[in-house]
Amino acid sequence: MRKKIVAGNWKMNMDLAEGLKLASSIDKYFSENPSNKATVIVCTPFIHLAGAHEILKHGKIALGAQNCASEASGAFTGEISAWMVKSTGAEYVIIGHSERRSYYNEDDKTLNKKTLLAINSGLKVIFCCGEVLKEREEKKHFLIVKRQLEEGLFPLSVEQMDKIVIAYEPVWAIGTGLTASPDQAQEMHKYIRDMVKEKYGNECAKKLPVLYGGSCKPSNAAEIFSKPDVDGGLIGGAALNKEDFTAIVEAV
Ligand code: 13P
């Protein structure tokens, strides 16, 4: 049985005090309601990581970043390396979010470099993939996700794949209020798992968590998460308040 995962992606929201307050309130909720069976992760902006780690370290919530540099260290002003992320106490990093791909021109090759650096630094990677609306309308969504995985992820060894969580996030569903239907999500998740099976074998595919992201809310999470190949969610807007985020975790 794969464990369910719910990860919050705070994106570029909240100042330090606001972020730490949210981390505390989520931590308090799960200490008082320890029955939840999912792995809960919060992926904060870099500036929150060390402080959030202090708050979360005795609890059950894991911490992650939303990006890391494509180089290990050195003269790269303004960048944050995977190793620096790891040194804050974070365990995860999101790589390949569609906002990074589109606004910062991160291509598959760069994302593969980042993924390898993250794994070599001891982090687990939430690797995002997904098509834009035009690609879905032109029925190219499988082809797009195939390319993103083949070039961004499949240079990894089977041992390295152990450190990977895949997040399927159709770009047309991110922050738009539109969600993929549970059947659309299941269809793509199964396709992803089948690709992984073909490349790495059944064992690897069976244990790989594949999360859905895109306008996940307390009202739709249970139905999406009930699909056999949907192992939880990567949550944007609804991760910014305790009530919605914890309700989504409870929907697992
Ligand atoms: P929303 O949940 O706000 O649609 O964002 C999804 C997302 O991009 C998570 O990484």
Coordinates of C-alpha atoms and ligand atoms in Angstrom, one line a residue:
M1 CA 0.0 0.0 0.0
R2 CA 1.3 3.4 -1.0
K3 CA 1.1 6.0 1.7
K4 CA -1.0 9.0 0.8
I5 CA 0.7 12.4 0.8
V6 CA -0.7 15.9 1.0
A7 CA 1.8 18.7 0.3
G8 CA 1.1 22.4 0.6
N9 CA 2.9 24.7 -1.8
W10 CA 2.8 28.1 -0.3
K11 CA 4.3 29.7 -3.5
M12 CA 5.4 33.4 -3.0
N13 CA 3.0 34.2 -0.2
M14 CA 3.2 35.4 3.4
D15 CA 6.0 37.3 5.2
L16 CA 8.1 35.5 7.8
A17 CA 5.8 36.1 10.8
E18 CA 2.7 35.1 8.8
G19 CA 4.3 32.0 7.5
L20 CA 5.6 30.8 10.9
K21 CA 2.1 31.5 12.4
L22 CA 0.5 29.2 9.7
A23 CA 3.2 26.5 10.3
S24 CA 2.4 26.7 14.1
S25 CA -1.3 26.4 13.6
I26 CA -1.0 23.4 11.2
D27 CA 1.5 21.8 13.6
K28 CA -0.9 22.3 16.5
Y29 CA -3.8 20.9 14.6
F30 CA -2.0 17.6 13.8
S31 CA -0.6 17.3 17.3
E32 CA -4.2 17.5 18.6
N33 CA -5.6 15.3 15.9
P34 CA -3.0 12.6 15.5
S35 CA -5.2 10.1 13.7
N36 CA -4.5 11.4 10.2
K37 CA -2.9 8.7 8.0
A38 CA -1.3 10.9 5.3
T39 CA 2.2 12.2 5.1
V40 CA 1.8 16.0 5.4
I41 CA 4.4 18.3 3.9
V42 CA 4.6 22.1 3.8
C43 CA 6.7 23.6 1.1
T44 CA 7.5 27.2 2.1
P45 CA 9.5 30.0 0.6
F46 CA 13.2 29.8 1.4
I47 CA 13.0 32.4 4.1
H48 CA 10.6 30.4 6.2
L49 CA 12.5 27.1 6.1
A50 CA 14.8 27.3 9.1
G51 CA 12.1 28.9 11.4
A52 CA 9.5 26.5 10.2
H53 CA 11.8 23.6 10.9
E54 CA 12.1 24.7 14.5
I55 CA 8.4 24.7 14.8
L56 CA 7.7 21.4 13.0
K57 CA 10.7 19.3 14.0
H58 CA 9.0 17.5 16.9
G59 CA 5.8 16.9 15.1
K60 CA 4.7 14.9 12.1
I61 CA 4.8 17.5 9.4
A62 CA 7.6 17.4 6.9
L63 CA 9.2 20.5 5.4
G64 CA 10.1 21.3 1.8
A65 CA 11.3 24.1 -0.4
Q66 CA 9.8 25.1 -3.8
N67 CA 13.0 25.2 -5.9
C68 CA 16.7 24.9 -5.7
A69 CA 19.6 26.0 -7.9
S70 CA 20.9 24.1 -10.8
E71 CA 24.5 24.4 -9.6
A72 CA 26.0 22.9 -6.4
S73 CA 27.7 26.1 -5.0
G74 CA 29.8 29.1 -5.9
A75 CA 29.4 32.5 -7.6
F76 CA 25.7 32.3 -8.4
T77 CA 24.4 35.5 -6.7
G78 CA 20.9 35.2 -5.4
E79 CA 20.6 31.4 -5.8
I80 CA 19.9 28.8 -3.1
S81 CA 21.5 25.4 -3.5
A82 CA 19.9 22.0 -2.7
W83 CA 22.5 21.5 0.0
M84 CA 21.5 24.8 1.6
V85 CA 17.9 23.7 1.6
K86 CA 18.9 20.4 3.2
S87 CA 20.9 22.3 5.9
T88 CA 17.7 24.1 7.1
G89 CA 16.1 20.7 8.1
A90 CA 14.0 20.5 5.0
E91 CA 13.4 17.0 3.6
Y92 CA 11.7 17.8 0.3
V93 CA 12.0 20.1 -2.6
I94 CA 9.6 20.8 -5.5
I95 CA 11.3 20.7 -8.9
G96 CA 9.7 21.5 -12.2
H97 CA 6.6 23.4 -11.1
S98 CA 4.9 24.8 -14.1
E99 CA 5.4 28.3 -12.8
R100 CA 9.2 27.7 -12.8
R101 CA 9.0 26.1 -16.3
S102 CA 7.0 29.0 -17.8
Y103 CA 8.1 32.1 -16.0
Y104 CA 11.8 31.2 -15.5
N105 CA 12.3 29.1 -18.6
E106 CA 13.4 26.0 -16.8
D107 CA 13.8 23.3 -19.4
D108 CA 13.8 19.5 -18.9
K109 CA 17.6 19.4 -18.9
T110 CA 17.9 22.0 -16.2
L111 CA 15.2 20.3 -14.1
N112 CA 17.1 17.0 -14.4
K113 CA 20.2 18.7 -13.1
K114 CA 18.3 20.2 -10.2
T115 CA 16.7 16.8 -9.4
L116 CA 20.1 15.0 -9.3
L117 CA 21.6 17.7 -7.1
A118 CA 18.7 17.6 -4.7
I119 CA 18.9 13.8 -4.4
N120 CA 22.7 13.9 -4.0
S121 CA 22.1 16.5 -1.2
G122 CA 19.8 14.0 0.6
L123 CA 16.5 15.6 -0.3
K124 CA 13.4 13.9 -1.7
V125 CA 12.0 15.6 -4.9
I126 CA 8.4 16.4 -5.7
F127 CA 8.8 16.4 -9.5
C128 CA 6.0 18.3 -11.3
C129 CA 4.6 17.6 -14.7
G130 CA 1.6 18.7 -16.7
E131 CA 0.2 20.2 -19.9
V132 CA -1.2 23.6 -20.7
L133 CA -4.8 24.0 -21.9
K134 CA -3.8 24.3 -25.6
E135 CA -1.9 21.0 -25.4
R136 CA -4.9 19.3 -23.8
E137 CA -7.2 20.7 -26.4
E138 CA -4.9 19.4 -29.1
K139 CA -4.9 16.0 -27.3
K140 CA -1.1 16.3 -26.8
H141 CA -1.3 16.0 -23.0
F142 CA 0.1 12.4 -22.8
L143 CA 2.9 13.3 -25.2
I144 CA 3.9 16.4 -23.1
V145 CA 4.0 14.5 -19.8
K146 CA 5.9 11.7 -21.5
R147 CA 8.6 14.2 -22.7
Q148 CA 8.7 15.9 -19.3
L149 CA 9.3 12.6 -17.5
E150 CA 11.6 11.1 -20.0
E151 CA 13.9 14.1 -20.1
G152 CA 13.6 15.4 -16.6
L153 CA 13.3 12.3 -14.6
F154 CA 14.2 9.1 -16.5
P155 CA 18.0 9.7 -16.5
L156 CA 17.7 8.7 -12.8
S157 CA 18.7 5.2 -11.6
V158 CA 16.0 3.0 -10.0
E159 CA 17.6 3.6 -6.6
Q160 CA 17.3 7.4 -7.2
M161 CA 13.6 6.9 -8.2
D162 CA 13.0 5.9 -4.5
K163 CA 13.5 9.6 -3.6
I164 CA 10.9 10.8 -6.1
V165 CA 7.2 11.8 -5.7
I166 CA 5.6 12.8 -9.0
A167 CA 3.0 15.6 -9.0
Y168 CA 0.7 15.8 -12.0
E169 CA -0.5 19.4 -12.3
P170 CA -2.5 20.2 -15.4
V171 CA -1.5 23.9 -15.9
W172 CA -5.1 24.8 -16.9
A173 CA -6.3 23.7 -13.4
I174 CA -3.7 25.7 -11.4
G175 CA -5.3 28.6 -9.5
T176 CA -8.2 28.7 -12.0
G177 CA -10.9 27.0 -10.0
L178 CA -11.0 24.4 -12.8
T179 CA -10.1 20.9 -11.8
A180 CA -9.3 17.9 -13.8
S181 CA -12.2 15.5 -13.3
P182 CA -11.4 12.5 -11.1
D183 CA -11.4 10.4 -14.3
Q184 CA -9.0 12.7 -16.1
A185 CA -6.7 12.6 -13.1
Q186 CA -6.9 8.8 -12.9
E187 CA -6.2 8.4 -16.6
M188 CA -3.1 10.5 -16.5
H189 CA -1.8 9.0 -13.2
K190 CA -2.2 5.5 -14.6
Y191 CA -0.4 6.6 -17.7
I192 CA 2.5 8.0 -15.6
R193 CA 2.6 4.8 -13.5
D194 CA 2.7 2.7 -16.6
M195 CA 5.6 4.7 -18.0
V196 CA 7.5 4.2 -14.8
K197 CA 6.7 0.5 -14.9
E198 CA 8.0 0.2 -18.4
K199 CA 11.2 2.0 -17.5
Y200 CA 11.9 0.9 -14.0
G201 CA 9.8 -2.2 -13.4
N202 CA 6.7 -3.0 -11.4
E203 CA 8.2 -2.7 -7.9
C204 CA 9.3 0.8 -8.5
A205 CA 6.0 1.8 -10.2
K206 CA 3.9 0.3 -7.4
K207 CA 5.5 2.3 -4.7
L208 CA 5.8 5.6 -6.5
P209 CA 3.5 8.2 -5.1
V210 CA 1.7 10.3 -7.8
L211 CA 0.0 13.4 -6.5
Y212 CA -2.6 15.5 -8.2
G213 CA -2.4 19.3 -8.1
G214 CA -4.7 22.0 -9.5
S215 CA -7.6 23.8 -7.6
C216 CA -7.8 21.0 -5.0
K217 CA -10.2 22.1 -2.3
P218 CA -11.9 20.5 0.7
S219 CA -15.0 20.1 -1.5
N220 CA -13.4 18.1 -4.3
A221 CA -10.4 16.4 -2.6
A222 CA -12.0 13.2 -1.4
E223 CA -13.4 12.3 -4.8
I224 CA -10.1 12.9 -6.6
F225 CA -8.1 11.1 -3.9
S226 CA -10.4 8.1 -4.1
K227 CA -9.0 7.1 -7.5
P228 CA -6.6 4.2 -7.4
D229 CA -3.6 5.9 -8.9
V230 CA -4.1 9.2 -7.1
D231 CA -1.9 9.1 -4.0
G232 CA -2.8 12.6 -2.6
G233 CA -2.4 16.1 -3.7
L234 CA -0.1 19.1 -4.1
I235 CA -2.1 22.0 -2.9
G236 CA -1.6 25.7 -3.7
G237 CA -4.2 28.3 -2.7
A238 CA -6.0 26.1 -0.2
A239 CA -2.7 25.4 1.6
L240 CA -2.6 29.0 2.8
N241 CA -5.2 28.6 5.5
K242 CA -5.3 26.0 8.2
E243 CA -8.9 25.1 7.9
D244 CA -8.8 24.3 4.2
F245 CA -5.5 22.6 4.3
T246 CA -6.3 20.3 7.2
A247 CA -9.7 19.5 5.7
I248 CA -7.9 18.4 2.5
V249 CA -5.6 16.2 4.6
E250 CA -8.6 14.7 6.4
A251 CA -10.2 14.0 3.0
V252 CA -7.5 11.4 2.3
Ligands
13P1 P1 -3.8 25.7 -6.7 O1 -4.2 24.6 -5.7 O2 -3.9 27.1 -6.2 O3 -4.6 25.5 -8.0 O4 -2.3 25.4 -7.1 C1 -1.8 24.2 -7.4 C2 -0.4 24.2 -7.5 O5 0.2 24.8 -8.3 C3 0.4 23.5 -6.4 O6 1.7 23.4 -6.7

